[in-house]
Coordinates of C-alpha atoms (C1' of nucleotides) and ligand atoms in Angstrom, one line a residue:
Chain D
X13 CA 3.5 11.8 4.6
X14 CA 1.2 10.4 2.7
X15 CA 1.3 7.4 0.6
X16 CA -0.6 5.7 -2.3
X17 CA -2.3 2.7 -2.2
X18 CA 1.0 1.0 -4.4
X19 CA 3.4 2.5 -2.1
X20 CA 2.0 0.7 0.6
X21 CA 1.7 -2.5 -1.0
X22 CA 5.1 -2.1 -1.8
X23 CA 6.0 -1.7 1.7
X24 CA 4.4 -4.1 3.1
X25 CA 5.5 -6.6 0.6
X26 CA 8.8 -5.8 1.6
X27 CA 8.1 -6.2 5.0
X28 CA 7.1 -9.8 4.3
X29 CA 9.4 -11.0 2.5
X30 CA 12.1 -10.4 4.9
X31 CA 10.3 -10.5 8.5
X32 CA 11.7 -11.6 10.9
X33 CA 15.2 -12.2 8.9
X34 CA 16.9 -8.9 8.2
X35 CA 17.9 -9.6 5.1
X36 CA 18.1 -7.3 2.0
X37 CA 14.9 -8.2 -0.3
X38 CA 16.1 -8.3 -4.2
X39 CA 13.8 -7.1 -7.1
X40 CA 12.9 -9.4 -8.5
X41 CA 11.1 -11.1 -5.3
X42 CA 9.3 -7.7 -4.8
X43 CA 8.4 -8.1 -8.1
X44 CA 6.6 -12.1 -8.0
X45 CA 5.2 -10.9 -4.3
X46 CA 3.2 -8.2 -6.6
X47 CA 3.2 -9.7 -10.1
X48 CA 4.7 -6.6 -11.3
X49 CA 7.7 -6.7 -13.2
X50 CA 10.9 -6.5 -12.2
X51 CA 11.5 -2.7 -14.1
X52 CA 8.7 -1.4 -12.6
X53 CA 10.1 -1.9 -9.5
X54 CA 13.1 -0.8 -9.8
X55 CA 11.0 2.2 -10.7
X56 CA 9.1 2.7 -7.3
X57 CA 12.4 1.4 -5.0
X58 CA 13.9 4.8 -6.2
X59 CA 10.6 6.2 -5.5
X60 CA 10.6 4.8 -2.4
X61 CA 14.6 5.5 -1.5
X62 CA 13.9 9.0 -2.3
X63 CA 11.3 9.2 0.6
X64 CA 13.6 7.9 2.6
X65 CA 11.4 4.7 3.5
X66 CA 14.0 1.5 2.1
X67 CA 17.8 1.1 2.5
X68 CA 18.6 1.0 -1.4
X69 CA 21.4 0.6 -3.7
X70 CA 21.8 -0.4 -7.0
X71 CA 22.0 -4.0 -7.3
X72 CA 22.0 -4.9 -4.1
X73 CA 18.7 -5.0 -2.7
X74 CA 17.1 -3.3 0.0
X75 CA 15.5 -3.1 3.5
X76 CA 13.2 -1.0 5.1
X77 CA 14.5 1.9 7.2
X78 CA 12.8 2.2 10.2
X79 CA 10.3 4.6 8.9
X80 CA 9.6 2.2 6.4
X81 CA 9.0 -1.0 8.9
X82 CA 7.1 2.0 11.0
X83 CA 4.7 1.7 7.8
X84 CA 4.9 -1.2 6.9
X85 CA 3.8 -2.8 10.4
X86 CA 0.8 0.0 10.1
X87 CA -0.4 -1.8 7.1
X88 CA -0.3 -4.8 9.0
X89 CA -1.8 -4.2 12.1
X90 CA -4.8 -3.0 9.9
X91 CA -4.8 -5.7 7.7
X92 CA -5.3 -8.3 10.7
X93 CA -7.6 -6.0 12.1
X94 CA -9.7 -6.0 9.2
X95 CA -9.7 -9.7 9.0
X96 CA -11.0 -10.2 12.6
X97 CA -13.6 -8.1 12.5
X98 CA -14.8 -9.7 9.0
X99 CA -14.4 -13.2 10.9
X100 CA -15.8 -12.5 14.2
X101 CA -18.4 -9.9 13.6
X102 CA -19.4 -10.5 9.8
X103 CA -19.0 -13.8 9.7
X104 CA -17.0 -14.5 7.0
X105 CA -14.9 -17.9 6.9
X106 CA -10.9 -17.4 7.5
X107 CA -10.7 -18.4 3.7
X108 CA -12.4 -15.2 2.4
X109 CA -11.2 -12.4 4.5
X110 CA -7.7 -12.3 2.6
X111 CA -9.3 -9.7 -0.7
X112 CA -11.3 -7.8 1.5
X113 CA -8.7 -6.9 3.8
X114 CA -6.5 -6.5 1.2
X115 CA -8.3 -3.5 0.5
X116 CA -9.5 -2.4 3.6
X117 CA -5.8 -2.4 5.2
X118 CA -5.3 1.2 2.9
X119 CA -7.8 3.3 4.6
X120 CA -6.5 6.3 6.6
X121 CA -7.7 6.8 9.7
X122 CA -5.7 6.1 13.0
X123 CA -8.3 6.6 15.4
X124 CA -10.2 4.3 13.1
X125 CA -8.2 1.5 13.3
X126 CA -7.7 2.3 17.4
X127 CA -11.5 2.3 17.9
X128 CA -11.8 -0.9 15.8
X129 CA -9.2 -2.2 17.9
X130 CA -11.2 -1.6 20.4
X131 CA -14.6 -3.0 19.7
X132 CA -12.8 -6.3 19.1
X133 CA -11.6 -6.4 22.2
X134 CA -8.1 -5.8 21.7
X135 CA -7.1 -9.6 19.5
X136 CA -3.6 -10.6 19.8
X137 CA -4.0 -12.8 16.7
X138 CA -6.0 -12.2 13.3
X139 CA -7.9 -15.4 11.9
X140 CA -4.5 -17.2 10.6
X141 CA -2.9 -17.1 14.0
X142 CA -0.8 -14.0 12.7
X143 CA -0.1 -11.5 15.3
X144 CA -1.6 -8.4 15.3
X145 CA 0.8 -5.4 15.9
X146 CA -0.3 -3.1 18.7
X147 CA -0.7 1.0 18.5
X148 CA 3.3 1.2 18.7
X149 CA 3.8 -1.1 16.0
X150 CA 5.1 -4.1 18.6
X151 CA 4.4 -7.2 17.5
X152 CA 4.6 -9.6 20.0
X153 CA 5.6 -13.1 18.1
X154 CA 5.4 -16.3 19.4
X155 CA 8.0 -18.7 18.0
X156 CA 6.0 -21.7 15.7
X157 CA 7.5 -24.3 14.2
X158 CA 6.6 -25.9 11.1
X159 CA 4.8 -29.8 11.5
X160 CA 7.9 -30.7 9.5
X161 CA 9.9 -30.1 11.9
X162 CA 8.4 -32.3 14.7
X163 CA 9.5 -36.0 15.5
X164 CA 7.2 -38.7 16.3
X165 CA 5.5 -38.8 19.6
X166 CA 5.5 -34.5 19.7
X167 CA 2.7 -32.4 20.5
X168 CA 1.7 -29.2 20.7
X169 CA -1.5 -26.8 19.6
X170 CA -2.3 -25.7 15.8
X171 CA -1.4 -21.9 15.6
X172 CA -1.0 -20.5 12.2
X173 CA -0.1 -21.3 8.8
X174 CA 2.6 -20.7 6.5
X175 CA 0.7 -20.4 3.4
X176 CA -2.7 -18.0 3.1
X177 CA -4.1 -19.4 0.2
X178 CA -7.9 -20.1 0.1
X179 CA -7.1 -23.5 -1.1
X180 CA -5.3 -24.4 1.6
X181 CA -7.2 -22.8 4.1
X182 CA -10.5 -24.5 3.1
X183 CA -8.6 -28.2 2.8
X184 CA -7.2 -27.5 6.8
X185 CA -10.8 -26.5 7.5
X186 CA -12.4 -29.2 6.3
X187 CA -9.7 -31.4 7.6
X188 CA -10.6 -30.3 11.3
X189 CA -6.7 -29.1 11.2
X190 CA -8.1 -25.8 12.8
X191 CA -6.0 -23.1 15.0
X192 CA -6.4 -23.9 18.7
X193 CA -6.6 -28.0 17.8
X194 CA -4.0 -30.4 20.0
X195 CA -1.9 -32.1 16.8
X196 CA 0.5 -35.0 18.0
X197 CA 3.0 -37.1 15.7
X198 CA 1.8 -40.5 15.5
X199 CA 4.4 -41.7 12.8
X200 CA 6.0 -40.2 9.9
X201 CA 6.8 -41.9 6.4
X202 CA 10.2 -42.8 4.9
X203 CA 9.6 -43.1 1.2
X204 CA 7.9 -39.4 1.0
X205 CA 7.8 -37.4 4.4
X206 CA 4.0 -37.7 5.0
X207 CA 2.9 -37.2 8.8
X208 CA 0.4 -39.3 10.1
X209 CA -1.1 -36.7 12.9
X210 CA -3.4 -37.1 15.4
X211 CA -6.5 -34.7 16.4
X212 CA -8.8 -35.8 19.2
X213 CA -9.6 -39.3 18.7
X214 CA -8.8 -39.2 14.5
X215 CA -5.5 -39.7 13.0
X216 CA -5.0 -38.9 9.4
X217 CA -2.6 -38.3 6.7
X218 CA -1.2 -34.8 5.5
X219 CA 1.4 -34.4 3.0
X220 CA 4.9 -32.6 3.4
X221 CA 4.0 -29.8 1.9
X222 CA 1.1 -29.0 4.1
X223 CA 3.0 -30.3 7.3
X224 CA 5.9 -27.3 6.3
X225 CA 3.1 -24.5 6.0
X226 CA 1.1 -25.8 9.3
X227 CA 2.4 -24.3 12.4
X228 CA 2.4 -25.6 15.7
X229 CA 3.2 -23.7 19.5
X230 CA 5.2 -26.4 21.8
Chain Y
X7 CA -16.9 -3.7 -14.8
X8 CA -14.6 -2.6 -12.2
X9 CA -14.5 1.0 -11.3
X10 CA -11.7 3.6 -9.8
X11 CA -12.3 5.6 -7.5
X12 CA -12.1 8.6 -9.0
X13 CA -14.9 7.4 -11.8
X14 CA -17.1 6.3 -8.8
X15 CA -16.6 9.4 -7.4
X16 CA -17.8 11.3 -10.6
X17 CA -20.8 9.2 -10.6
X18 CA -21.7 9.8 -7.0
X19 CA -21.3 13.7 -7.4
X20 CA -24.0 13.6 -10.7
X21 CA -25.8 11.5 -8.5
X22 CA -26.3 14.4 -5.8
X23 CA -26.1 17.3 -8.4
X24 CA -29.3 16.0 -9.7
X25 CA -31.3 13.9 -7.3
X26 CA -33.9 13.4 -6.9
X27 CA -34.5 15.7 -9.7
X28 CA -33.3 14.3 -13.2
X29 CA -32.1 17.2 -14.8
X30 CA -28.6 17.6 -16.4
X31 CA -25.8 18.2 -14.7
X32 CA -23.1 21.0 -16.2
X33 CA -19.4 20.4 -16.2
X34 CA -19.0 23.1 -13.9
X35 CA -21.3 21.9 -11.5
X36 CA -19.2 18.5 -11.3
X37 CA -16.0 19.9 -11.3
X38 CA -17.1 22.3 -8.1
X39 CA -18.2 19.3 -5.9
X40 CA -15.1 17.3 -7.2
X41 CA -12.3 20.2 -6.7
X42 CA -10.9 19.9 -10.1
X43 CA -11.1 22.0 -13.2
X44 CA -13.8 21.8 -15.8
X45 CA -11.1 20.6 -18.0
X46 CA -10.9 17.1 -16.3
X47 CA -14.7 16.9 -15.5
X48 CA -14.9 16.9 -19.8
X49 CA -12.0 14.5 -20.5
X50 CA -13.9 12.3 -17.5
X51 CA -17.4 12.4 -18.9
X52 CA -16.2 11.5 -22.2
X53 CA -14.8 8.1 -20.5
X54 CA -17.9 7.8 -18.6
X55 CA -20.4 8.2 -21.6
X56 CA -17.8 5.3 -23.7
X57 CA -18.3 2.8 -20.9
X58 CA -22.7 3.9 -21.1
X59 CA -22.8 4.9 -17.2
X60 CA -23.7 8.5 -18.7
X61 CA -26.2 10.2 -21.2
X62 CA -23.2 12.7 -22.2
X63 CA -23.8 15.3 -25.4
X64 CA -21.3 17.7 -25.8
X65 CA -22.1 21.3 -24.4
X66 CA -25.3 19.8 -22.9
X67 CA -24.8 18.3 -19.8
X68 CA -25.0 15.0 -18.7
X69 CA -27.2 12.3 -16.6
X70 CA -27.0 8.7 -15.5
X71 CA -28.1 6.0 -17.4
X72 CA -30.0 3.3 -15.4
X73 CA -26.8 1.3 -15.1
X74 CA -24.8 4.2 -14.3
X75 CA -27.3 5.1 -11.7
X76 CA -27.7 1.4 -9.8
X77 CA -23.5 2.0 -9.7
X78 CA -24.1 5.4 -8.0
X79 CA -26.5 3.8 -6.0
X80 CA -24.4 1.3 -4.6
X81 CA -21.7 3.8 -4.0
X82 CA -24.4 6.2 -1.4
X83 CA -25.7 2.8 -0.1
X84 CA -22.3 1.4 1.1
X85 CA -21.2 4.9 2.5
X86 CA -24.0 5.6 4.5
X87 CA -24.1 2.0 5.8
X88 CA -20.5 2.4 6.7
X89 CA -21.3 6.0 8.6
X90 CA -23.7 3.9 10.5
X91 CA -21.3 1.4 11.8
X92 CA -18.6 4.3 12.3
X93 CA -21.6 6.1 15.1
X94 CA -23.3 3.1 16.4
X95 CA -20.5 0.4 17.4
X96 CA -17.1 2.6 16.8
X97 CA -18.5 5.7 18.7
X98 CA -17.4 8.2 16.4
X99 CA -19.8 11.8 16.2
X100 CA -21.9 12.4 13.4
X101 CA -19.7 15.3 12.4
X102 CA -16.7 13.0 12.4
X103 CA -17.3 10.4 9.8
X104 CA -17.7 11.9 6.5
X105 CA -14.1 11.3 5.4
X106 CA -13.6 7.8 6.9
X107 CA -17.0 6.9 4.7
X108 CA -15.4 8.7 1.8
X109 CA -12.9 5.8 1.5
X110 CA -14.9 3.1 2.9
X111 CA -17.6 3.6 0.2
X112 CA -15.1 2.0 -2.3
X113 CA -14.7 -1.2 -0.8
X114 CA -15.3 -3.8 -3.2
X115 CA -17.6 -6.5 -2.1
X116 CA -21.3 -7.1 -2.0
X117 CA -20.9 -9.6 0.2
X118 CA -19.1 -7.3 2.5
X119 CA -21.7 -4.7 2.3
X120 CA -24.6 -7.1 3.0
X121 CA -23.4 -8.2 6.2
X122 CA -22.6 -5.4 7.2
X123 CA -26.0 -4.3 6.6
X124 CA -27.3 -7.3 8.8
X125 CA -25.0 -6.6 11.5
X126 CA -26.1 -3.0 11.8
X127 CA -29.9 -4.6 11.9
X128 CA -30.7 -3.0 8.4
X129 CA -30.5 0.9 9.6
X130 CA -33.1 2.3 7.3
X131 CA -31.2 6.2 7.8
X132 CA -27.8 7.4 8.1
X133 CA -26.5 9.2 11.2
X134 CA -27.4 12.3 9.0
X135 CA -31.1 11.3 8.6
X136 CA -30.5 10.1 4.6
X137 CA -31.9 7.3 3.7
X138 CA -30.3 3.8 2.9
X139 CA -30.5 2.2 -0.4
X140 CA -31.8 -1.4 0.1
X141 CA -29.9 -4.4 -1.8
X142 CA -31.7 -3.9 -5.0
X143 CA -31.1 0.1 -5.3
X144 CA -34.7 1.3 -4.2
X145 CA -34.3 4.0 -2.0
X146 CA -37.2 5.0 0.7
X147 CA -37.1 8.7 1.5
X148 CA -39.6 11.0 3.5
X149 CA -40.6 14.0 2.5
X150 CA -38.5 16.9 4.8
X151 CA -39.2 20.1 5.0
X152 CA -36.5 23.0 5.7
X153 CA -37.3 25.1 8.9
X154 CA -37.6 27.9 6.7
X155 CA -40.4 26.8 5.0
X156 CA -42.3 26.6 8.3
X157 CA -45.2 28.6 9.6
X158 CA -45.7 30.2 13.0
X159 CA -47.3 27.2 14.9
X160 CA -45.9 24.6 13.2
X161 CA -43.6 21.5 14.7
X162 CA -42.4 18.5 13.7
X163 CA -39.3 16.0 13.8
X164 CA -35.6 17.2 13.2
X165 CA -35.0 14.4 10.8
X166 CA -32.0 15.5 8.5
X167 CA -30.1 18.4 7.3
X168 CA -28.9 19.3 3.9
X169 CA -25.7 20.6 4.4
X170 CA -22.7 18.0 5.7
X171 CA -20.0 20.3 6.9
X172 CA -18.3 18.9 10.4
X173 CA -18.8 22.5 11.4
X174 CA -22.8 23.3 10.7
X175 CA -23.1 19.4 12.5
X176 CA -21.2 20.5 15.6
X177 CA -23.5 23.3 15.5
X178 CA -26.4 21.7 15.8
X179 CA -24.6 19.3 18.3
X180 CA -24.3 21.9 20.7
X181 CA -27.3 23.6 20.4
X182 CA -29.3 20.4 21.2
X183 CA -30.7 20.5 17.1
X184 CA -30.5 16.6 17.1
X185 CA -32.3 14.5 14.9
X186 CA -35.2 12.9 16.5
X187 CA -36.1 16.5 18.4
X188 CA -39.5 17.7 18.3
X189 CA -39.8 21.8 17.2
X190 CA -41.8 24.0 17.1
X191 CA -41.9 27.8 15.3
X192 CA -42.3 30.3 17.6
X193 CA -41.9 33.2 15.4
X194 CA -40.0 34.5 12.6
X195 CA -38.2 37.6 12.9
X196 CA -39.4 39.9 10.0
X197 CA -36.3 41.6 9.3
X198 CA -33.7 38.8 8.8
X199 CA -36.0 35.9 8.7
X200 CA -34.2 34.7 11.6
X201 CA -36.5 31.8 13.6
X202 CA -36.7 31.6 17.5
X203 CA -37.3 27.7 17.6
X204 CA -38.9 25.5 20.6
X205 CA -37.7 22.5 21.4
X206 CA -38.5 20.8 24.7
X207 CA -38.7 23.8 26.8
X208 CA -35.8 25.8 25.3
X209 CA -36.9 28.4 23.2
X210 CA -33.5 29.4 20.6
X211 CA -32.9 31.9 17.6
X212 CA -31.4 30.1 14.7
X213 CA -30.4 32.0 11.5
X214 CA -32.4 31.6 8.2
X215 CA -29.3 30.1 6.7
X216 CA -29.6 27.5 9.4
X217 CA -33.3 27.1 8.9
X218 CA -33.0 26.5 5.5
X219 CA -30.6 23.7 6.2
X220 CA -32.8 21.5 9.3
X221 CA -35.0 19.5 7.9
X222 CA -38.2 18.5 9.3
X223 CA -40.6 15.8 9.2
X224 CA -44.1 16.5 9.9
Chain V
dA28 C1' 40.3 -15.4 -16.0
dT29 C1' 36.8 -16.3 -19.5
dT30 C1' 32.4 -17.5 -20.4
dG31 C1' 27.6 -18.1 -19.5
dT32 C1' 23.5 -17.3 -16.5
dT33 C1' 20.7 -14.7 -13.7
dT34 C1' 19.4 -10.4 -11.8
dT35 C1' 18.8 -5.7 -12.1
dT36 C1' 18.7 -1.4 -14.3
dT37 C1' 17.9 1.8 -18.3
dA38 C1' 15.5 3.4 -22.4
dG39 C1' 11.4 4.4 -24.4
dA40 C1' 6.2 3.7 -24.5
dT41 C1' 1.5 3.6 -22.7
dT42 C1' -2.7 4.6 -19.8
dA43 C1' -5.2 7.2 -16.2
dA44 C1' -6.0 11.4 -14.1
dT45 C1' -4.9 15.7 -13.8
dC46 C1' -3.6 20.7 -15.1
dT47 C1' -3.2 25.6 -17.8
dA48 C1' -4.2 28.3 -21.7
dA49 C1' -6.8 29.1 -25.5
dA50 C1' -10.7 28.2 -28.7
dA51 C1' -15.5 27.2 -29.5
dA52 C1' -20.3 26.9 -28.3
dT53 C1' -24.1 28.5 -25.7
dA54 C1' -26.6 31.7 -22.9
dA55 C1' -27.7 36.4 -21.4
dT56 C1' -28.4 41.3 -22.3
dG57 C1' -28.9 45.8 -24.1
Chain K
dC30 C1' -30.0 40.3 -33.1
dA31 C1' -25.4 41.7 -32.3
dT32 C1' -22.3 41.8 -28.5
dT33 C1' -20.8 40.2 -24.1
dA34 C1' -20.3 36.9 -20.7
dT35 C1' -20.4 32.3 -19.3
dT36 C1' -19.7 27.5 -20.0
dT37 C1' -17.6 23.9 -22.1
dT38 C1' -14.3 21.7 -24.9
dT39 C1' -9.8 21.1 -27.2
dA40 C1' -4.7 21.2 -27.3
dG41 C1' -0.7 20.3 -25.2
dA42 C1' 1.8 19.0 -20.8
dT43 C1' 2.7 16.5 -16.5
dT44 C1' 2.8 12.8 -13.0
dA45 C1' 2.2 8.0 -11.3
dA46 C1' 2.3 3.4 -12.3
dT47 C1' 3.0 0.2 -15.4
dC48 C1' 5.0 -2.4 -19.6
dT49 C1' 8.7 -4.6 -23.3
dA50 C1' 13.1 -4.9 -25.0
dA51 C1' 17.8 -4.3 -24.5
dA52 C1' 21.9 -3.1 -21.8
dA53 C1' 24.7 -3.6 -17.7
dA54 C1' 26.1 -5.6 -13.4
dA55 C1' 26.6 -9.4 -10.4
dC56 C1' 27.1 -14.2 -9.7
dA57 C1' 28.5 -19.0 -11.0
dA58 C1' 31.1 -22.4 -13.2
dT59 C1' 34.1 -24.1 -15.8
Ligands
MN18 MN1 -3.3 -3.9 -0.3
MN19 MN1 -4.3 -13.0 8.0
MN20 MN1 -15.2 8.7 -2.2
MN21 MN1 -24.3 10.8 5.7

DNA sequence: ATTGTTTTTTAGATTAATCTAAAAATAATG
DNA sequence: CATTATTTTTAGATTAATCTAAAAAACAAT
């Protein structure tokens, strides 16, 4: 089956909003994810339920059915793909890949997205540290845990980010708090939960909210 | 302004149907290379002509506008730059990326487009033998020459064809008609206007309908 | 249990792109 | 040049995706 451009966005916002959780996703989180509103997407789930990609009932959510993750986790793979190649072979920072791919990630071609695959060298992670879902839609996750969540004297390596925002991207960038970086605890403050972290020789400050949407492999 | 598709499309078909002649295109004409009926291809122009990417009178035809034609421009640049990356680093045939290029070509990004420009080492032809628009629109093409024009005696370079179909490319595939081929004319059958063509030491019979279709440089 | 708040759905419109059927304009032909 | 044939446009519908405003259901809190 072929689907539209929307559909697909639909999907995959779906997807997001509760991987790995199985949760039922409500409407009105679909419909901030997309800035739609809340009607039309109530609209497209019955779409959607009708071709038999979501779990939906009235009022109480839904969840993809497993042709529906199958999809989804299509969208995906392409969507990291995309932003590898723009990184690694087109040079593009980490912080501008996000609209391109965004677009990219719809075109329909399986061998394609195999052969790109390919020619990359078969990544296991897309620029954020996201991984990148092989042929049969496996995604092999490693767990990462939040900066927030580490105690003083902790280390491990930088790995992915919570938040995708070019903003925040370009302030861990010019931070040095890049993927593949050692990060230790070196003390963590009372009155407002900022992390004094260490990188190389340097320690600096970051905030609580970066430290919750900075991830870290023990 | 931001395009669809579907109204880049309609400027990249007037774009063919009249280059690199300038006369007016008819509605039929459009609607033929789009699949749609004459019906749409009116209600379309109309939108066209109100946002000044056509000349459009009613009953007569239309044509680009310089603006409309740098957008058309664009479109034929970024597909044919996008075929090249499909052949030379994804390994796809020449008869196999038509499609893939359809969709690619509506990627939104200069940016995008001009790396990958650099990263393909600024291809000045497609995998078909058309020529790439540089940055700024101008396009470089060689005068080719159909096999049927030929004389007796004459050779040249198999640089392009004018027809795109996978099935007239696989043709040529396997007959060794590859661009970059020296031929020669041996003769030209009388009755059918068949040719019996020379290339390295093969001699071969191609059809006028395939002559008229291999271009040549000389 | 009643009331208030939030979430979700329905009802009714709108815009883009398409279609069929029929009318109007243009082109071709005897 | 009058008549036919072809091309193009209009009229009226349809489908996908969206919206606003209002109703209905679910959830929360006295
Ligand atoms: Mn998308
Ligand atoms: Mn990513
Ligand atoms: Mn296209
Ligand atoms: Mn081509």
């Amino acid at each position: 089956m072929n689907l539209s451009f929307t559909e697909e966005n639909y999907l995959k916002a779906i997807f997001h909003l509760n991987y790995p959780v199985n949760e039922n996703v409500g409407t009105n989180a679909i419909s901030e994810a997309l800035n739609t509103r809340a009607a039309s997407v109530t609209d497209m789930l019955k779409k959607l339920a009708e071709k038999e990609l979501i779990n939906y009932e009235k009022y109480q959510g839904v969840s993809l059915t497993d042709f529906g993750q199958k999809k989804a986790i299509t969208i995906v793979r392409k969507h990291r793909l995309w932003e590898v190649f723009l990184v690694d072979k087109l040079n593009f920072k980490w912080d501008e890949v996000h609209d391109i791919a965004e677009e990219l990630e719809h075109i329909n071609s399986e061998t394609l997205i195999n052969r790109l695959e390919a020619f990359l060298d078969f990544p296991k992670r897309d620029p954020h540290g996201d991984p990148i879902p092989d042929k049969d839609g496996v995604i092999r996750s490693q767990e990462l845990i939040p900066v927030s969540k580490l105690k003083v004297g902790d280390s491990g390596v930088i790995s992915g980010v919570r938040e995708h925002s070019a903003d925040f991207l370009k302030y861990l960038e010019k931070t040095g708090l890049i993927l593949g970086e050692t990060l230790s605890i070196a003390e963590i403050v009372k009155f407002d939960s900022s992390v004094m972290v260490k990188i190389k020789k340097n320690q600096q400050m970051i905030s609580r909210e970066v430290a919750k949407n900075l991830l870290i492999a023990l």
